[in-house]
XYZ file of C-alpha atoms in Angstrom:
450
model
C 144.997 108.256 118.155
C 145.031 110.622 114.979
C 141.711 113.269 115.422
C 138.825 112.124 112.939
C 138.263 116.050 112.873
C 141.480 116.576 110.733
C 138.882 114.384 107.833
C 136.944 116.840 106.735
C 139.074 119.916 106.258
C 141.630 118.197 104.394
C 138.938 116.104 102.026
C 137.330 119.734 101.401
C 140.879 121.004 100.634
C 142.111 118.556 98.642
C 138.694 118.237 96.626
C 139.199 121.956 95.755
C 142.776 121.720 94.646
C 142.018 119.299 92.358
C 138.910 121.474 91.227
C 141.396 124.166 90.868
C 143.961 122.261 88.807
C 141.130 120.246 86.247
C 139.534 123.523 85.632
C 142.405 126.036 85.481
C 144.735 123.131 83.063
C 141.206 123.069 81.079
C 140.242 127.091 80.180
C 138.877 128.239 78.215
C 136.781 125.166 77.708
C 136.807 125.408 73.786
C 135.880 121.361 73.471
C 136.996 119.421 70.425
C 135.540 116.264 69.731
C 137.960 113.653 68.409
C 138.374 110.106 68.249
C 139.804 108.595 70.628
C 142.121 106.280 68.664
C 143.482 109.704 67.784
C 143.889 110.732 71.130
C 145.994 107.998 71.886
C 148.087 108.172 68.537
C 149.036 111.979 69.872
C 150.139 110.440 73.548
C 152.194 107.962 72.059
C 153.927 110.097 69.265
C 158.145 110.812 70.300
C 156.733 114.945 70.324
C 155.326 114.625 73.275
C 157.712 112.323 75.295
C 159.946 115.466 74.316
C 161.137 116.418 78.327
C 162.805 119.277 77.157
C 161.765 122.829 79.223
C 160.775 125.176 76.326
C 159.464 127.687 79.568
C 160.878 127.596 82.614
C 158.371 129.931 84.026
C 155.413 127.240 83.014
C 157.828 124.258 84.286
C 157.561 126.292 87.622
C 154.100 126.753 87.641
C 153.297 123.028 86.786
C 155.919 121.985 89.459
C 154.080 124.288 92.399
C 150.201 123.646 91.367
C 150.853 119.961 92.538
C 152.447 120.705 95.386
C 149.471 121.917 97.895
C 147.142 119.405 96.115
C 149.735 116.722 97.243
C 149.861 118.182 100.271
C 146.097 118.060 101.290
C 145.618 114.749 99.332
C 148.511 113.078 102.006
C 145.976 114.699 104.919
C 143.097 113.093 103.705
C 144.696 109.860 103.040
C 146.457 110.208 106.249
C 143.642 109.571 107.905
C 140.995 107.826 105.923
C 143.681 104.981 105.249
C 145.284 105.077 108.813
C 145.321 101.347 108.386
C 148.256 101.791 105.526
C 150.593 103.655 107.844
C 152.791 106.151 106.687
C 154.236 105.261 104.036
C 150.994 103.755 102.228
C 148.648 106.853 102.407
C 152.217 108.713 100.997
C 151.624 106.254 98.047
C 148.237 106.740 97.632
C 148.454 110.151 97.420
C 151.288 110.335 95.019
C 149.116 107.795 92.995
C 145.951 110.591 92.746
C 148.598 113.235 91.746
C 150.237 111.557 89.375
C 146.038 110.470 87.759
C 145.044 113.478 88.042
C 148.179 115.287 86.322
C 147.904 112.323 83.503
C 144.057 112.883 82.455
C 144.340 116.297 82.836
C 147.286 116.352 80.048
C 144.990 113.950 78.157
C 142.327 115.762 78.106
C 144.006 119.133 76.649
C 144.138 116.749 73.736
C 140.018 118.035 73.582
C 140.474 121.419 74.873
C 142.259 123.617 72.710
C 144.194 126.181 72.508
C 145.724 123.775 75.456
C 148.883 122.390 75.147
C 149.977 118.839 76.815
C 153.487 117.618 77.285
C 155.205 115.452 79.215
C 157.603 118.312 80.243
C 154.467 119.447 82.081
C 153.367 115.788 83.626
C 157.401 115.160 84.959
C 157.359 118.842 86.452
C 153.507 118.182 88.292
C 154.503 114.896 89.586
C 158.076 115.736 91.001
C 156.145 119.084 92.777
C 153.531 116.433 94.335
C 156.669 114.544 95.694
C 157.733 117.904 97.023
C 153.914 118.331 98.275
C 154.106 115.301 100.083
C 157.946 115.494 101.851
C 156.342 119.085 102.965
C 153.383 117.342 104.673
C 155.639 114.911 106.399
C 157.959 118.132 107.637
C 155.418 120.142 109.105
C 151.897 118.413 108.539
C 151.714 117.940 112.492
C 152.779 121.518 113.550
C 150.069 122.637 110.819
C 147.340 120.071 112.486
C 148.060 121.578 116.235
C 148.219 124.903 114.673
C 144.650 124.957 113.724
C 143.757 123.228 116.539
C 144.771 125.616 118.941
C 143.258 128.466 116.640
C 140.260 126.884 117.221
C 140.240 126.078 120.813
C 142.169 129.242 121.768
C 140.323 131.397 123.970
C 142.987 133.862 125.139
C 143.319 137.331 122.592
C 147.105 137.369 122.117
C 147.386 133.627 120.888
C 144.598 134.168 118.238
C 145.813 137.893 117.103
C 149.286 135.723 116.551
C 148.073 132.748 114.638
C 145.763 135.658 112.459
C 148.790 137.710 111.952
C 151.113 134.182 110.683
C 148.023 133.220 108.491
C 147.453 137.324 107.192
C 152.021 136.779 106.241
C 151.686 133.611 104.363
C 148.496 134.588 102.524
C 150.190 138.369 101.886
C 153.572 136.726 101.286
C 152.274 133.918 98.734
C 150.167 136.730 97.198
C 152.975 139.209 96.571
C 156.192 136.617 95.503
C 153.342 134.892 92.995
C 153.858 133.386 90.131
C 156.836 131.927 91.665
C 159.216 132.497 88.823
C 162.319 132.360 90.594
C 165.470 132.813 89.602
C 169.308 132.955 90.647
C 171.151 133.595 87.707
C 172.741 136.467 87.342
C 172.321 137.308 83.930
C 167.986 137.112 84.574
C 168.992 139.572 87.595
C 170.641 142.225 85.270
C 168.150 141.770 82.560
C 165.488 142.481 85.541
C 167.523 145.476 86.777
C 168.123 146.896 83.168
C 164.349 146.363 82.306
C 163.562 148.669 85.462
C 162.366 146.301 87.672
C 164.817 147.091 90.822
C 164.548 150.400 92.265
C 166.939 150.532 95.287
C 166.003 154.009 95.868
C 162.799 155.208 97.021
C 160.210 156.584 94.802
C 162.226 156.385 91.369
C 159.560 154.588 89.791
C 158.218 155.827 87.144
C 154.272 156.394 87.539
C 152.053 157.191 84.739
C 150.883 159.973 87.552
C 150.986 161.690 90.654
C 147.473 160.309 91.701
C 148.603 156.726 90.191
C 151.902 157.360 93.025
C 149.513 158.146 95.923
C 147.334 155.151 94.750
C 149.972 152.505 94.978
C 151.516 153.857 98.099
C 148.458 153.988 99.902
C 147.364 150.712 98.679
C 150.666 149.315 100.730
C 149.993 151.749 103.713
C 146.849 149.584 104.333
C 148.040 146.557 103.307
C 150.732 146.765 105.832
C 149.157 148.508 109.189
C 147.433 145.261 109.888
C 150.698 144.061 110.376
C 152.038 146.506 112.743
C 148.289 146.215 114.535
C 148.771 142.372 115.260
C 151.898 142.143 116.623
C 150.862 144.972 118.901
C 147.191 142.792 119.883
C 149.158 139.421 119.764
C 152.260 140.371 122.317
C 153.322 143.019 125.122
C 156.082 144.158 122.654
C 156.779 147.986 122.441
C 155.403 149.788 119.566
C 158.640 150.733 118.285
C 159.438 146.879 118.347
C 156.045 146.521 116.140
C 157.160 148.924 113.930
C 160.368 147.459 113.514
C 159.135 143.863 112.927
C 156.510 145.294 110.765
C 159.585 147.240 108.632
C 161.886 143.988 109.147
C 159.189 141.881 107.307
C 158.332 144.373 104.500
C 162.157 144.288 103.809
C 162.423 140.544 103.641
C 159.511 140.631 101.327
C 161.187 142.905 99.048
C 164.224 141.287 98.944
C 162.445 138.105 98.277
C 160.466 139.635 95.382
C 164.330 140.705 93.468
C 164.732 136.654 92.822
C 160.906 136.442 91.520
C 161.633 137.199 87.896
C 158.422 138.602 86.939
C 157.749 141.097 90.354
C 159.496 144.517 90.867
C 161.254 145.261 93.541
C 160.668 149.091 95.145
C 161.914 150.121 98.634
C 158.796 152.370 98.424
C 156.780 149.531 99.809
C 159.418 149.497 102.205
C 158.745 153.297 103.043
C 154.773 152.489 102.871
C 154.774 149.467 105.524
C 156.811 151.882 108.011
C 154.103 154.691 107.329
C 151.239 152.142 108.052
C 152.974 150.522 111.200
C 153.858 154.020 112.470
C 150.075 155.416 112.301
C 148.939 152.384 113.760
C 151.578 152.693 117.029
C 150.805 156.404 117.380
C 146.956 155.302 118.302
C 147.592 152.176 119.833
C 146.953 151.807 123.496
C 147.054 148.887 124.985
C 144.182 146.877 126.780
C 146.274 146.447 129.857
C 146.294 150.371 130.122
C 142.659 150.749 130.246
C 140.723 149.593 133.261
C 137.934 147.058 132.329
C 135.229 149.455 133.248
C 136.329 151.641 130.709
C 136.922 149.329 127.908
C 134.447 149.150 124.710
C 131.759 146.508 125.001
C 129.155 144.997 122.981
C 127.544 148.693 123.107
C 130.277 149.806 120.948
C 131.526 147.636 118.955
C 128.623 147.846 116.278
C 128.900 151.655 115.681
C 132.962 151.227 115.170
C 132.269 148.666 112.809
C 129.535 150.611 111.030
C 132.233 153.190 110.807
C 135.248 150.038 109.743
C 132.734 148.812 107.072
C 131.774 151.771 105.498
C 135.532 153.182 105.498
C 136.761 149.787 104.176
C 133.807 150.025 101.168
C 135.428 152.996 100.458
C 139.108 151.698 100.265
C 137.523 148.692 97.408
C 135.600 151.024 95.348
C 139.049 152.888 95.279
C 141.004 150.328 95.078
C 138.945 148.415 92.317
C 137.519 151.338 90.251
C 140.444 153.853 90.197
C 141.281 156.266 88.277
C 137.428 156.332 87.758
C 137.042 157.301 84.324
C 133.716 156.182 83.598
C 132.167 155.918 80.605
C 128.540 156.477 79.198
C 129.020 155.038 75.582
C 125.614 152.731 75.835
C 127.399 150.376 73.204
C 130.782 149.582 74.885
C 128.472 148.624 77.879
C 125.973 146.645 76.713
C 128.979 144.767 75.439
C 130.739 144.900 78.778
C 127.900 143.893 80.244
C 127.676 141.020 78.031
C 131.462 139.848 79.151
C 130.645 139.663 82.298
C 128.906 136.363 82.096
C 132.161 135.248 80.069
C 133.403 131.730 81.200
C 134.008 131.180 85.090
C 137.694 132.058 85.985
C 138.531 132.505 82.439
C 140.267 135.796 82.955
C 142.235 134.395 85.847
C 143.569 130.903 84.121
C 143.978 131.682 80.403
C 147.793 132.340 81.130
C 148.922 130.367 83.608
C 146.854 128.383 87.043
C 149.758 130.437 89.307
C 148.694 133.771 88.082
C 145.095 132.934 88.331
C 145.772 131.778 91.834
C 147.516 135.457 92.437
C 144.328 137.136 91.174
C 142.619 134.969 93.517
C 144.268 135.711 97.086
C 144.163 139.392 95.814
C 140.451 139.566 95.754
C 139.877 137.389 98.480
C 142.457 139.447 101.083
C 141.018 142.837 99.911
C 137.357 141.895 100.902
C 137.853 139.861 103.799
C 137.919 143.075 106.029
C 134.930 144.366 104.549
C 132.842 141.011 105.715
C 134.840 141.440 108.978
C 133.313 144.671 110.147
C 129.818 143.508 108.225
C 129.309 141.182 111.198
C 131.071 143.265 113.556
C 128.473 145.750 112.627
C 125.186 143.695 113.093
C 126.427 142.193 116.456
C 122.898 143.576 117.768
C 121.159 141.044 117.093
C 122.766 138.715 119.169
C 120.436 139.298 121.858
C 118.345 137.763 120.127
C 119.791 134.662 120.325
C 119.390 133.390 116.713
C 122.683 133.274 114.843
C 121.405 132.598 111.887
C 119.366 135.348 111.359
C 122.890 137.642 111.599
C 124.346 135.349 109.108
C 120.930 135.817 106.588
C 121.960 139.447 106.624
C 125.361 139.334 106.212
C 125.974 137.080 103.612
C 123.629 138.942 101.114
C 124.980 142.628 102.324
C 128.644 141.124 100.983
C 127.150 140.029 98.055
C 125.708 142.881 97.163
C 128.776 144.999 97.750
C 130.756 142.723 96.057
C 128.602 142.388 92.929
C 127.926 146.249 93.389
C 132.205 146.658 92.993
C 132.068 144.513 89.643
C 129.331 145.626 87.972
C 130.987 149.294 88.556
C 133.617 148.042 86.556
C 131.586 147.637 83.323
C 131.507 151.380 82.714
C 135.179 151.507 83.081
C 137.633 150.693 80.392
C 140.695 149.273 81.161
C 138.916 147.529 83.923
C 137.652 143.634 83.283
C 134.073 143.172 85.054
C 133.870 139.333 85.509
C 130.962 137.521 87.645
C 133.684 135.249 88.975
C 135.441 138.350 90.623
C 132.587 139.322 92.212
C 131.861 135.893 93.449
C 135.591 135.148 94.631
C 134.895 139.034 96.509
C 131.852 137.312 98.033
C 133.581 134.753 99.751
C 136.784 136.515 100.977
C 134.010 138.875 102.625
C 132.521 135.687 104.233
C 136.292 134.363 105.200
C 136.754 137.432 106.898
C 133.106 137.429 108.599
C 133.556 133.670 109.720
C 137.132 135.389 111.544
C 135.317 137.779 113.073
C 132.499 135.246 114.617
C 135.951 133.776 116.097
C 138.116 136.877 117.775
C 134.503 139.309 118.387
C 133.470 136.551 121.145
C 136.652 136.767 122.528
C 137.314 140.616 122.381
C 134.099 140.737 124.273
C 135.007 137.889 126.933
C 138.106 139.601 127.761
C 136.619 142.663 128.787
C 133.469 140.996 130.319
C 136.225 139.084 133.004
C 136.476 135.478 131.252
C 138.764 133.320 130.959
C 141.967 135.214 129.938
């Protein structure tokens, strides 16, 4: 029998995704009242039965915002209509989709400067058909996945299943907004524009600083890599550094048929740097007798150390090149922006590249709420969890919020409340992973189950 437990995770999801698509098809939530005999005149007018693709890069992005919505909408049906079988909660969830994709292009009717079309209702239902095929390919494997990363107790098996969820989330993040492409002629147009650089460091920074910024950016980005296959396996740490390199070359060869990404065998050169600096420390926890291994003792004041390093990397990261400003006026009206419209600055274009902006604030403050609980593992002996978690969830806040409203004395930077929100929970998804491995870290060394 089908675990009940799979319910609620997949009815959260799939809530969310539709969340996501309502509000991201609806921005910037300019309403305009009109009749709805007017409405209706508009669906049925030949214009927009017109199925022609005017963009393929918005036909794409309709196409893959159905698809994970499908996906999590078959899970939940999956199980709360067991009684259909198979092939009935597949219809029932094709049936939301294709609802939710049809009043969503009705309501843009209300919501200018929105656009509705039927080119973008065909391209959102065929990519919940695609959503749903997926979940019936590997909607098991993905059920016994989390399962096990939630009953695992043994180090190796958890560092893997964090280092396969760190590659889709880093691999999604970096080959958005998905506008592929395999004709030649876009491939030349992307090479002539100077978006291939086959050798390394030929692109053309505005600066020096701006080089060292980028590179760095992908030094840390990558060692986490190198670090988990090392915790996750008994491989050598030239054989991390290779699979770390291997995978940083797949990516970039992956981002030369995404249309709108360059392609730089820097990153290439940075992932190698970062896997290399991470093998030259790395010893092993087999080399070091138990005795001798870190404890609860230590793991606070190297997290201290992780949290206030990593603070450093996002303020860097996030207010570079740090040209502030002290013209009162600009940010007063800065200031004023940054109660703008939730997600406005993320959606206006397109949902795909608001869901780029998204995983990129989310996976650069994750570490940072990581180490935060890492750091106040002292109180533990007190017993009471949730006074660790009244702490920590403020202290993110306010580093997150602290981040943003930094940015409203620097132009060129957008400060936007929903940025530091979205930093607020990435810092909580990484806090809630290390409440899973720190018990674990500690078990190991304390002689518990291996």
């Amino acid at each position: 029998m089908e675990n009940r437990k799979n319910l609620r995770p997949y009815g959260w999801l799939f809530l969310a995704s539709v969340l996501f698509v309502a509000y991201g098809s609806l921005v910037p939530l300019h309403f305009r009242p009109m009749g709805l005999e007017e409405a209706v005149s508009r669906v049925t007018s030949p214009s927009f039965w017109d199925f022609g693709i005017r963009s393929k890069s918005d036909w794409a992005a309709n196409f893959l915002i159905l698809v994970p919505t499908a996906f999590f909408a078959l899970g939940f049906f999956r199980t709360r209509l067991g009684f259909l079988k198979d092939v009935g909660a597949a219809l029932a969830a094709l049936l939301a989709c294709a609802v939710l994709s049809s009043l969503v292009e009705f309501l843009q009717f209300f919501f200018p400067p929105r656009v509705p079309s039927s080119s973008d209702l065909s391209a959102q239902v065929l990519g919940a058909v695609c959503g749903i095929l997926l979940h019936r390919s590997m909607g098991a494997r993905l059920d016994e996945w989390v399962s096990a990363f939630r009953s695992e107790s043994r180090l190796e098996r958890v560092a893997r299943s964090m280092l396969v969820a760190y590659m889709w989330a880093y691999f999604l993040y970096q080959l958005m907004p998905l506008d592929l492409t395999l004709s030649p002629a876009d491939l030349f147009r992307k090479w002539r524009d100077g978006r291939v650089h086959l050798i390394p460091w030929t692109f053309a920074y505005e600066s020096a600083a701006e080089a060292v910024y980028q590179f760095a950016t992908d030094v840390v980005l990558w060692a986490p890599v190198c670090a988990l296959f090392l915790l996750g396996s008994r491989m050598s740490r030239a054989a991390a550094v290779g699979w770390t390199v291997a995978l940083s070359t797949l990516l970039e060869g992956m981002q030369l048929l995404v249309f709108s990404r360059t392609t730089d065998t820097t990153d290439i050169v940075a992932a190698g740097v970062g896997a290399v600096i991470v093998a030259a420390v790395w010893r092993h926890r087999s080399a070091i007798a138990p005795e001798k291994r870190p404890g609860a003792s230590f793991l606070w004041p190297v997290c201290l150390v992780g949290f206030l390093a990593w603070s450093l990397v996002v303020v860097w990261i996030f207010w570079y090149p740090f040209n502030f400003t002290r013209n009162a006026v600009e940010i007063s009206a800065r200031l004023h922006d940054f109660l703008r419209v939730p997600l406005i600055t993320y959606f206006y274009r397109s949902e795909l590249m608001g869901l780029t902006e998204i995983l990129r604030r989310l996976l650069w403050f994750a570490p940072l709420g990581f180490f935060a609980l890492g750091m106040l593992s002292p109180l533990d002996r007190w017993g009471n969890a949730w006074l660790k978690w009244a702490l920590v969830v403020p202290l993110l806040a306010v580093a997150a919020f602290g981040v943003e409203l930094g940015q409203v004395a620097l132009p060129g930077k957008v400060a936007d409340v929903s940025d530091a929100v979205l930093g607020t929970v990435g810092a909580v998804m990484g806090s809630l992973g290390g409440a899973r491995i720190f018990p674990i870290i500690l078990g190991s060394r304390t002689g518990s189950r291996p």
